[in-house]
Coordinates of C-alpha atoms and ligand atoms in Angstrom, one line a residue:
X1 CA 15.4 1.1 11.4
X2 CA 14.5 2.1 8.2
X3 CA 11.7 0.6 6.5
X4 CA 8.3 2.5 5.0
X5 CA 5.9 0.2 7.2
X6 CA 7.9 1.9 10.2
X7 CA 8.9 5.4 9.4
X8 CA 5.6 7.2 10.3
X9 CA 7.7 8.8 13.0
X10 CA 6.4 12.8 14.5
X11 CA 9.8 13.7 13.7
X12 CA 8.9 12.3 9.9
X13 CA 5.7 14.7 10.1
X14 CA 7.4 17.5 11.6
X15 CA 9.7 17.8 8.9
X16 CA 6.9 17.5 6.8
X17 CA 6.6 21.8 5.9
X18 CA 4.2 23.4 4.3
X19 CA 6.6 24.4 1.9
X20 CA 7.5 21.1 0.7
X21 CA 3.9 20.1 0.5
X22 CA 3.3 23.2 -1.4
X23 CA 5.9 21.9 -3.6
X24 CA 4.2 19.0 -4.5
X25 CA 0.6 20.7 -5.1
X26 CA -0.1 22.8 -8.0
X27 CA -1.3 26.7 -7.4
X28 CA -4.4 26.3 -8.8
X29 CA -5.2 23.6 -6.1
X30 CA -3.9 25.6 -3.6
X31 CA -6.3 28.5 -4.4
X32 CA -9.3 26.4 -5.2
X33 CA -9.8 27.4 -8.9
X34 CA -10.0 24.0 -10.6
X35 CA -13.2 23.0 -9.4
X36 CA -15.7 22.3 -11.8
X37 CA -19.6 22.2 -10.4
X38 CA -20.9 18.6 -9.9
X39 CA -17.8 16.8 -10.4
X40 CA -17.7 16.5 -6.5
X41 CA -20.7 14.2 -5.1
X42 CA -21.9 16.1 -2.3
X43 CA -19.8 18.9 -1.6
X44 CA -20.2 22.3 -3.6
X45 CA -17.9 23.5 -5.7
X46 CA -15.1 26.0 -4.5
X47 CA -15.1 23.9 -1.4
X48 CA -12.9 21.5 0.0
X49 CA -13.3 17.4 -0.6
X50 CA -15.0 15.8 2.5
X51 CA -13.7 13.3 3.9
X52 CA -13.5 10.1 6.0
X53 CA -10.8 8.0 7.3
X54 CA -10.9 3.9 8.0
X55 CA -8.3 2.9 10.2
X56 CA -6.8 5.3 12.8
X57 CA -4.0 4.1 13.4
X58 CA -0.6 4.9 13.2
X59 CA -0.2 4.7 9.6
X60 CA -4.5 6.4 9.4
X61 CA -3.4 9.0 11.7
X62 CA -0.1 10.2 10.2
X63 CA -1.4 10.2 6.3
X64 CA -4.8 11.7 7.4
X65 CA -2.3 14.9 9.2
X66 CA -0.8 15.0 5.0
X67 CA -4.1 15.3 4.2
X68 CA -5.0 18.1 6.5
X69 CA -1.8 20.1 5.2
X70 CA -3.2 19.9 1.8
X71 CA -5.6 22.1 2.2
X72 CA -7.9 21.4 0.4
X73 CA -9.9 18.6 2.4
X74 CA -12.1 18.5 5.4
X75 CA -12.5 15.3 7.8
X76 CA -15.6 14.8 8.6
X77 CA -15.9 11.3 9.9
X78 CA -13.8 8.1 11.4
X79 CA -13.8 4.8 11.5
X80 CA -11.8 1.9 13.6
X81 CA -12.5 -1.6 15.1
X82 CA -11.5 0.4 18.4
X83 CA -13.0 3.1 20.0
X84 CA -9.6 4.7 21.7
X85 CA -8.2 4.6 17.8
X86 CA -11.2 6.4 16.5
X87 CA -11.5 8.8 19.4
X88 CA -7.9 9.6 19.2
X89 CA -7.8 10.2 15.7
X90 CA -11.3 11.9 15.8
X91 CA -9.8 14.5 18.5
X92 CA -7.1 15.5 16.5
X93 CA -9.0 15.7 13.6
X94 CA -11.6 17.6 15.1
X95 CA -14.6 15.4 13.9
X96 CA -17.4 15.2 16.5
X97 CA -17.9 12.1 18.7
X98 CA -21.4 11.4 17.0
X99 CA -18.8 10.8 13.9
X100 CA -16.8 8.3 15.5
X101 CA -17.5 4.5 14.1
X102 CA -16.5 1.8 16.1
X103 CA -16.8 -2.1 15.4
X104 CA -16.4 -3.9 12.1
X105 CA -18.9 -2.8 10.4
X106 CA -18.0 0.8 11.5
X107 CA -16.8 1.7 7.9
X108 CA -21.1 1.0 6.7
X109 CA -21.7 4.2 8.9
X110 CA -19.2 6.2 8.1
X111 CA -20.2 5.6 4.5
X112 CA -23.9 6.9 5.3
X113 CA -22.4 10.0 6.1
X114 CA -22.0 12.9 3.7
X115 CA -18.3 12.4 2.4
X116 CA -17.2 13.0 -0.8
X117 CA -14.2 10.4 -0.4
X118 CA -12.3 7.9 2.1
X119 CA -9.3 7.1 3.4
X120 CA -8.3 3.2 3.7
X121 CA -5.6 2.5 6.4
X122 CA -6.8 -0.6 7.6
X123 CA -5.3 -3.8 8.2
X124 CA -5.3 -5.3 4.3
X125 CA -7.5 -8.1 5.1
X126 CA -10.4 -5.7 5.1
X127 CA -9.2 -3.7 2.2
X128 CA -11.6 -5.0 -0.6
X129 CA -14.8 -5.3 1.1
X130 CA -13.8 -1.7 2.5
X131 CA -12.9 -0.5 -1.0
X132 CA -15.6 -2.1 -2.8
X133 CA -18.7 -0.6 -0.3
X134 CA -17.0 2.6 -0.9
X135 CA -17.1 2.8 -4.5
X136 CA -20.9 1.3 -4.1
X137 CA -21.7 4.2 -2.3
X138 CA -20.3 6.8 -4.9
X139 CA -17.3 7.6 -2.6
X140 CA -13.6 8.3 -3.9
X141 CA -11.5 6.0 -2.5
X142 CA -7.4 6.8 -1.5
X143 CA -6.0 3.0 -0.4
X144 CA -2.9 1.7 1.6
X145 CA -1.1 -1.3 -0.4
X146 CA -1.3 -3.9 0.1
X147 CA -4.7 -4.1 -1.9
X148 CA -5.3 -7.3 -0.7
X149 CA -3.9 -10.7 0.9
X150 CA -5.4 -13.0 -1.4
X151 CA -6.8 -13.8 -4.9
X152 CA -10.7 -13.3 -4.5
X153 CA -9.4 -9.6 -2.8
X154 CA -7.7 -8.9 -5.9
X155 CA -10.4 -9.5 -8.0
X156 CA -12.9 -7.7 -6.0
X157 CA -10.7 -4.4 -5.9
X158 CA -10.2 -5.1 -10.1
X159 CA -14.0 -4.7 -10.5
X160 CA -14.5 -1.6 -7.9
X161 CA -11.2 -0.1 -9.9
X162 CA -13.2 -0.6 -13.3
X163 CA -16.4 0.4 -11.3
X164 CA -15.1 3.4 -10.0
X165 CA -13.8 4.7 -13.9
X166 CA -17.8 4.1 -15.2
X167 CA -19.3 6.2 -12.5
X168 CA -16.8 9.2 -12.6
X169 CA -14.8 8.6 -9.0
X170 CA -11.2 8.1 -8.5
X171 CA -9.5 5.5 -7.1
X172 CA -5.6 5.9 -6.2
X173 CA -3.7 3.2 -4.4
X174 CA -0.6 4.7 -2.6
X175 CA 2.8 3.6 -3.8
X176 CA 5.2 6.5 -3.0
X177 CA 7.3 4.9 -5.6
X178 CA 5.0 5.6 -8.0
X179 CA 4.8 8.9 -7.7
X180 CA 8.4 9.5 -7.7
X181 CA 9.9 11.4 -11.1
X182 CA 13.1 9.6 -10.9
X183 CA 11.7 6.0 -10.8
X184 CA 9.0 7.4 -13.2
X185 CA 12.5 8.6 -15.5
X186 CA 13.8 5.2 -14.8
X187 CA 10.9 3.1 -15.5
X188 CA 10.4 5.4 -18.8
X189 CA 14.1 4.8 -19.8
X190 CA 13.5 0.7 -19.6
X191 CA 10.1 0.8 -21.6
X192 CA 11.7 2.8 -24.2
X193 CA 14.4 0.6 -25.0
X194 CA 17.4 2.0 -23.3
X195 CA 18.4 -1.0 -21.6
X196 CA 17.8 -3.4 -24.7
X197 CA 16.6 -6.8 -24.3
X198 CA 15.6 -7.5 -20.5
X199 CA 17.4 -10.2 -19.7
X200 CA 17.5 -10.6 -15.8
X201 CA 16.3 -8.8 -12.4
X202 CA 16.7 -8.5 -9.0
X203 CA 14.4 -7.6 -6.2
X204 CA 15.2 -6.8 -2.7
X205 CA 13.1 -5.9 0.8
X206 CA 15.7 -6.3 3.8
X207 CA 15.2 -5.1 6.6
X208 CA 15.1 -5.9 10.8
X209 CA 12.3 -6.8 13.0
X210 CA 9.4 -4.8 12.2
X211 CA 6.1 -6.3 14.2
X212 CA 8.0 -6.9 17.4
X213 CA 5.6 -4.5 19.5
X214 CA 2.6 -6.6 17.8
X215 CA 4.6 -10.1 19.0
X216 CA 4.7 -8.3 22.4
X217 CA 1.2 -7.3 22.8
X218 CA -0.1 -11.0 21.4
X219 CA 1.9 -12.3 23.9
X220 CA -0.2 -11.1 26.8
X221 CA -3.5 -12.2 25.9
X222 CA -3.0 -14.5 23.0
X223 CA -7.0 -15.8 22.9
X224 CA -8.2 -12.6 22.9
X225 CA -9.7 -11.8 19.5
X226 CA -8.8 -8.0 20.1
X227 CA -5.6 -8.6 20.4
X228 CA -5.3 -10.7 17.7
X229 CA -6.7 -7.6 15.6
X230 CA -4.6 -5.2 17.4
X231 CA -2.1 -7.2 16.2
X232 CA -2.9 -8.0 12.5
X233 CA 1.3 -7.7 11.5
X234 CA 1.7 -11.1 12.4
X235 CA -1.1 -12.9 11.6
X236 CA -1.1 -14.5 8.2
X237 CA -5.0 -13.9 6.8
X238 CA -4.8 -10.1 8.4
X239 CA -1.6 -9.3 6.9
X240 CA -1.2 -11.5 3.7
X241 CA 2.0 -12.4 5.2
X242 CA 5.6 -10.1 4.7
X243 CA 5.5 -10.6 1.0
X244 CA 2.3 -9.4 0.6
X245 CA 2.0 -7.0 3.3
X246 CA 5.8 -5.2 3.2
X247 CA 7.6 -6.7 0.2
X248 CA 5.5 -5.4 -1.8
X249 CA 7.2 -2.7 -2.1
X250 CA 10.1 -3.6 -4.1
X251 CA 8.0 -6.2 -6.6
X252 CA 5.6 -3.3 -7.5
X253 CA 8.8 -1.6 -8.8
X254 CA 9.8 -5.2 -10.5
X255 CA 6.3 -5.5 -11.9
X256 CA 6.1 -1.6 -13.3
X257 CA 9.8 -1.9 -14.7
X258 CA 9.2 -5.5 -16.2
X259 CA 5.3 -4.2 -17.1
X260 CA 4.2 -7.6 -17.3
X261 CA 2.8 -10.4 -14.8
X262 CA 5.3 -13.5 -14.1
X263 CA 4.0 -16.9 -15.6
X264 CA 5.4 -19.3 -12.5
X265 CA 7.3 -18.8 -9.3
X266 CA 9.3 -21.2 -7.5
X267 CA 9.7 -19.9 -3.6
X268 CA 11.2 -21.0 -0.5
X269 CA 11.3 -19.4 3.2
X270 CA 10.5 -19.6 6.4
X271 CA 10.5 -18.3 10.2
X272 CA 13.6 -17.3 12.3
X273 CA 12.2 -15.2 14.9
X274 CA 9.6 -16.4 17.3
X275 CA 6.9 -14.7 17.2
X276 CA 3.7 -15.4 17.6
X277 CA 1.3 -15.9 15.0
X278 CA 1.8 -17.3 11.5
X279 CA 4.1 -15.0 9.5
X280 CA 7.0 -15.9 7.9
X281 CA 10.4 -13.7 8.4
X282 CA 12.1 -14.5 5.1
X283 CA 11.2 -15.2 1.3
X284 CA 13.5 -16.5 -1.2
X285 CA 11.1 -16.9 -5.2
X286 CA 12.2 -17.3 -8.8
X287 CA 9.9 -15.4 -11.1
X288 CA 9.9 -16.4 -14.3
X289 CA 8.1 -13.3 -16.7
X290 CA 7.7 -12.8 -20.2
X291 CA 10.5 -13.3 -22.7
X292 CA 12.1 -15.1 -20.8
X293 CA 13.2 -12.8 -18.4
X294 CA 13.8 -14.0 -14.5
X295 CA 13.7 -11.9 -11.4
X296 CA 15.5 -13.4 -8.5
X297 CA 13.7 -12.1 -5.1
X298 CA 15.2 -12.2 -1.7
X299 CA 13.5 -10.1 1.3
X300 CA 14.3 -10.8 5.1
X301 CA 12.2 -9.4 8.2
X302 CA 14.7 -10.3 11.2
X303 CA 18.2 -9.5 12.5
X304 CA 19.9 -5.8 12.6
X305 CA 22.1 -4.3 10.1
X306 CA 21.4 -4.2 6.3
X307 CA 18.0 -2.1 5.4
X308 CA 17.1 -1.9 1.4
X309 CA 14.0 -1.9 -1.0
X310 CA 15.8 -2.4 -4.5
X311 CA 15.2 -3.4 -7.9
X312 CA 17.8 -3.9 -10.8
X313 CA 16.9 -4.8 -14.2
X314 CA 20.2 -5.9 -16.5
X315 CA 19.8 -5.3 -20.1
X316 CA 21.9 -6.1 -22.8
X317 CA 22.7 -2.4 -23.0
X318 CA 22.5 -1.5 -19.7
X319 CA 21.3 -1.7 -16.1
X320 CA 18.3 -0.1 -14.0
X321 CA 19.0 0.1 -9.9
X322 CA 16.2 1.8 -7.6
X323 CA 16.6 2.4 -4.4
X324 CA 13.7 3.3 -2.3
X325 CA 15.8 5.1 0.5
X326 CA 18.9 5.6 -2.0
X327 CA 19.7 6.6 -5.4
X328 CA 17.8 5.5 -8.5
X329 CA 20.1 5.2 -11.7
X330 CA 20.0 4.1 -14.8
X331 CA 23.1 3.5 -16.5
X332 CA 22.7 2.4 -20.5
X333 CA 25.5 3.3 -23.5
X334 CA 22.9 5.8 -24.8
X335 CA 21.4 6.9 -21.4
X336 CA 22.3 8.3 -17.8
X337 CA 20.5 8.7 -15.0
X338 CA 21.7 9.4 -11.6
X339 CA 19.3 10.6 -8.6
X340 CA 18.5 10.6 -4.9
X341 CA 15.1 9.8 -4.3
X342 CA 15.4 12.4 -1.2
X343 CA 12.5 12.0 1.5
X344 CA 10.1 9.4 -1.0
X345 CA 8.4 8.0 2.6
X346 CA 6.6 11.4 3.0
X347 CA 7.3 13.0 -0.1
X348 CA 5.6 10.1 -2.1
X349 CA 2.2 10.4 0.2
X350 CA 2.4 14.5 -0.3
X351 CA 2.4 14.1 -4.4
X352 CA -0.4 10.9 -4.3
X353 CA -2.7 13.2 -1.8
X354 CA -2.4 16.3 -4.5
X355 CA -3.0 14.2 -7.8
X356 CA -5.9 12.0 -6.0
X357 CA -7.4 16.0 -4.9
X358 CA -6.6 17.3 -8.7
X359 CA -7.9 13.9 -10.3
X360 CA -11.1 14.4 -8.1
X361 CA -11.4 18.1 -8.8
X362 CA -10.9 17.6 -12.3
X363 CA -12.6 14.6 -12.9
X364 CA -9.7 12.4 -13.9
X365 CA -11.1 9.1 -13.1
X366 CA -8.9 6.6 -15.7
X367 CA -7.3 5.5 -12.5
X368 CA -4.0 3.5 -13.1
X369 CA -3.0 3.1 -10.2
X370 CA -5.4 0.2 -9.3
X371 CA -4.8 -2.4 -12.4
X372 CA -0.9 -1.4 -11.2
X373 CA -2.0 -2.4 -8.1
X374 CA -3.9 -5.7 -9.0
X375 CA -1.1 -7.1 -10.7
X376 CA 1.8 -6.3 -8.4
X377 CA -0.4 -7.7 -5.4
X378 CA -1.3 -10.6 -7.3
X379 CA 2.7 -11.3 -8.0
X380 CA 3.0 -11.3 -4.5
X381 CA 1.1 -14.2 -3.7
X382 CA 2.5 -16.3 -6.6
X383 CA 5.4 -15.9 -4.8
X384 CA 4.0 -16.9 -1.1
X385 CA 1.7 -19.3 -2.6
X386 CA 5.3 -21.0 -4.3
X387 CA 7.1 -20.3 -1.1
X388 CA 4.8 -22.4 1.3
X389 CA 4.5 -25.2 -1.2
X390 CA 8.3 -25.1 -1.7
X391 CA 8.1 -25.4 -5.2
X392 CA 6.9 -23.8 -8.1
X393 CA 3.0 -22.3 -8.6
X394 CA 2.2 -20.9 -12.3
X395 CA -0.1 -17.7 -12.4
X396 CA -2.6 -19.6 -14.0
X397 CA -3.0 -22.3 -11.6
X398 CA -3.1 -19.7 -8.9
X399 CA -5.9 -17.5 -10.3
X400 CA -7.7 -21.0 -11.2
X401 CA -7.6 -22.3 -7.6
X402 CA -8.4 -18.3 -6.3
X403 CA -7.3 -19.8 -2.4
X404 CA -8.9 -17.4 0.0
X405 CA -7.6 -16.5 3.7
X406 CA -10.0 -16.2 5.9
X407 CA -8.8 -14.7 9.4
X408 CA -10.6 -15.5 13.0
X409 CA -12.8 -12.5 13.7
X410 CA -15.0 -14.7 16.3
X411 CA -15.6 -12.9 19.6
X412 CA -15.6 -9.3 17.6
X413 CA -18.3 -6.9 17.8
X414 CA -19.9 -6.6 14.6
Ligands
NAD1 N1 4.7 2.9 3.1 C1 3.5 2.6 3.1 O1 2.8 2.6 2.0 C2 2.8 2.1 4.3 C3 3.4 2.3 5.6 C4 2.8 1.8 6.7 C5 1.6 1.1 6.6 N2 1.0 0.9 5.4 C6 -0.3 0.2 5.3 O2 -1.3 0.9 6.0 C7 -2.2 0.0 6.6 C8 -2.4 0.2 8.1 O3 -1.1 0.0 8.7 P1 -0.7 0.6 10.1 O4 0.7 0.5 10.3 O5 -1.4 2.0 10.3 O6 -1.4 -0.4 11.2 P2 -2.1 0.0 12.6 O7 -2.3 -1.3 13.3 O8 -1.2 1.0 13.3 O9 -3.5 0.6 12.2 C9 -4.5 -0.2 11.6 C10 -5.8 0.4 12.2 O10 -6.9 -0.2 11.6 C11 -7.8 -0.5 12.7 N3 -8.7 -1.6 12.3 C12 -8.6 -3.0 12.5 N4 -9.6 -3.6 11.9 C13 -10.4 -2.7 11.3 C14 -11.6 -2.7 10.6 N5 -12.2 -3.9 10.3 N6 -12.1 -1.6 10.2 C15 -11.5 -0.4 10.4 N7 -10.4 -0.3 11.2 C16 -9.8 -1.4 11.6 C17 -6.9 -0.9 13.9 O11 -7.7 -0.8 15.1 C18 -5.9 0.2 13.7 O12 -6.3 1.4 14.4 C19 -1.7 -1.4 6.2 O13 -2.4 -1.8 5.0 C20 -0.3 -1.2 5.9 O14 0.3 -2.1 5.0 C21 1.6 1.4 4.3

């Protein structure tokens, strides 16, 4: 199956080369010549970026071996609830034991350490609090969407984005989409006018089971609070649910095309499969944005046979179609644009690692990628907040009521 929650396959990073990641990193990063003295907290200039990583697993392990290929940063520290994550991550990014965090807190000591920047590959419940002591500390931070699985979460990483721009450190959320020249060309073509008035959109996330392992493993020891952290994919205030945590995806796309917030949502959905914990499997919401415009989204997590991340905008002069594993094409009378988006799973994580080094080398700290971030996250839980209620939520009820999940961490180790 085919989806980019599940694709961090060894096969993925074997095909990985160093050429192609070469391609996707400027020569003057490669031989360490952009550097400008004090720009990097702690590490001397000429040198490579320190780093630590929160959350080894499989996603933590297989972006932190991207990083490594760079070249241009060193690991110096791990963090993860568990200690077999963190020591298998730790080995094979040769950071000592002593370096090894453990427990929830683990991220406070691995933020003691002397890092230049972190990594965030934890569940997304814990992304904001993660984020936020991170940027406290005067660390750069590099974070897995989603941002955050409710309101408050939003808002917290909004104010460690704008925190991060005052005090000079970057702050890059990884989309691969975003990084992307094709759906940049696309999303360029829409905002200049090519397709005329906006009047309608599409987005899709399909795809087949995707937390079944997680289902399997909750299964076994279903009290066990470790468990139920091991398996955060199916638990509703871990995850923020498939619309937050996977769907994502296509309604970042729908929110960077549109570039605008939707004012209501009416959503519908439910469960099909049986797994445990409180996820839903499939999401049906009206957005209604700006000018009228309405975005029809439809995403299933179940079944076998039909895989897709799309979005299509239809103008009164022409149409935008993006296809995360496809083609992205834009097709306007005064305007053509016809690509494949090749290998975006890794190819997307290769370009965000080399602008996130070059914006910290350089100083670069606008950060766009986190208001991006903010809005698309907060879209999706319009959308889930509409689709539980069965019926229709406006924005500015949602950001009014600011409903917090809060999972059960009892019986954790701090
Ligand atoms: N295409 C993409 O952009 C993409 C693909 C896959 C995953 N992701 C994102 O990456 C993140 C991690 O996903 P994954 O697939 O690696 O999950 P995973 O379960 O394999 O890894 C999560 C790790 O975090 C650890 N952890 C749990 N609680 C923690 C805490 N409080 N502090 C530190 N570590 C903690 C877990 O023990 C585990 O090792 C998620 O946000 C997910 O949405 C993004």
């Amino acid at each position: 199956m085919n989806t980019p929650e599940h694709n961090n396959s060894d096969s993925h990073s074997a095909s990985i080369t160093r050429r192609r990641f070469i391609a996707g990193t400027s020569a003057s990063v490669l031989g360490f010549t952009v550097l400008k003295p004090g720009l990097l907290r702690g590490a001397e200039a000429n040198s490579r970026i320190n780093i630590g990583l929160i959350g080894c697993g499989n996603r933590g392990k297989w972006v932190a071996d991207l990083f490594q290929k760079h070249g241009g940063y060193n690991f110096v520290a791990v963090a993860d609830y568990f200690q077999d994550h963190a020591d298998e991550a730790g080995e094979t990014l040769k950071v000592p034991a002593a370096n090894r965090y453990t427990g929830l807190s683990a991220y406070h000591r691995l933020l003691e350490q002397k890092l230049d920047a972190v990594v965030i590959e934890s569940p997304p419940y814990f992304h904001p609090e993660q984020a936020a002591a991170a940027i406290d500390a005067g660390k750069h931070v590099y974070l897995a969407k989603p941002i955050a699985v409710d309101v408050p979460g939003c808002e917290t990483i909004a104010r460690s984005g704008e925190k991060a721009t005052a005090n000079k450190l970057c702050f890059l959320v990884d989309f691969q989409t975003r990084a992307n020249k094709l759906y940049q060309q696309a999303v360029k073509a829409v905002h200049d006018g090519e397709l005329g008035k906006i009047v309608s959109a599409e987005a899709n996330y399909q795809c087949g089971d995707t937390w079944g392992h997680m289902d399997q493993l909750l299964r076994k020891d279903p009290k066990n609070p470790e468990v139920r952290l091991r398996a955060w994919g199916v638990d509703r205030a871990l995850s923020g649910d498939v619309i937050t945590e996977q769907n994502i995806h296509a309604l970042d796309v729908a929110c960077w095309m549109l570039d605008a917030a939707p004012i209501r949502a009416y959503g519908t959905g439910d469960r099909a499969r049986d797994y445990l914990g409180n996820c839903w499997d499939h999401f049906a919401v009206i957005f209604w944005y700006p000018n009228d415009v309405v975005l029809s989204f439809n995403s299933h997590q179940s079944g076998y046979g039909y895989d897709d991340i799309m979005c299509r905008l239809y103008g009164l002069k022409g149409t935008a179609d993006t296809h995360y594993f496809g083609n992205v094409m834009v097709k306007a009378t005064d305007f053509h644009l016809d690509g494949n988006v090749g290998a975006l799973y890794g190819d997307g994580v290769i370009t965000n690692i080399a602008t996130f080094y070059n914006s910290v080398t350089q100083g670069e700290c606008s950060n766009p990628t986190v208001p991006a971030s903010v809005r698309s996250n907060l879209t999706t839980i319009l959308g889930r907040t509409a689709a539980y209620k069965q019926g229709v939520v406006t924005w500015e009820e949602m950001m009014h009521k600011k409903e917090k999940l809060t999972p059960d961490l009892k019986g954790l180790k701090a």
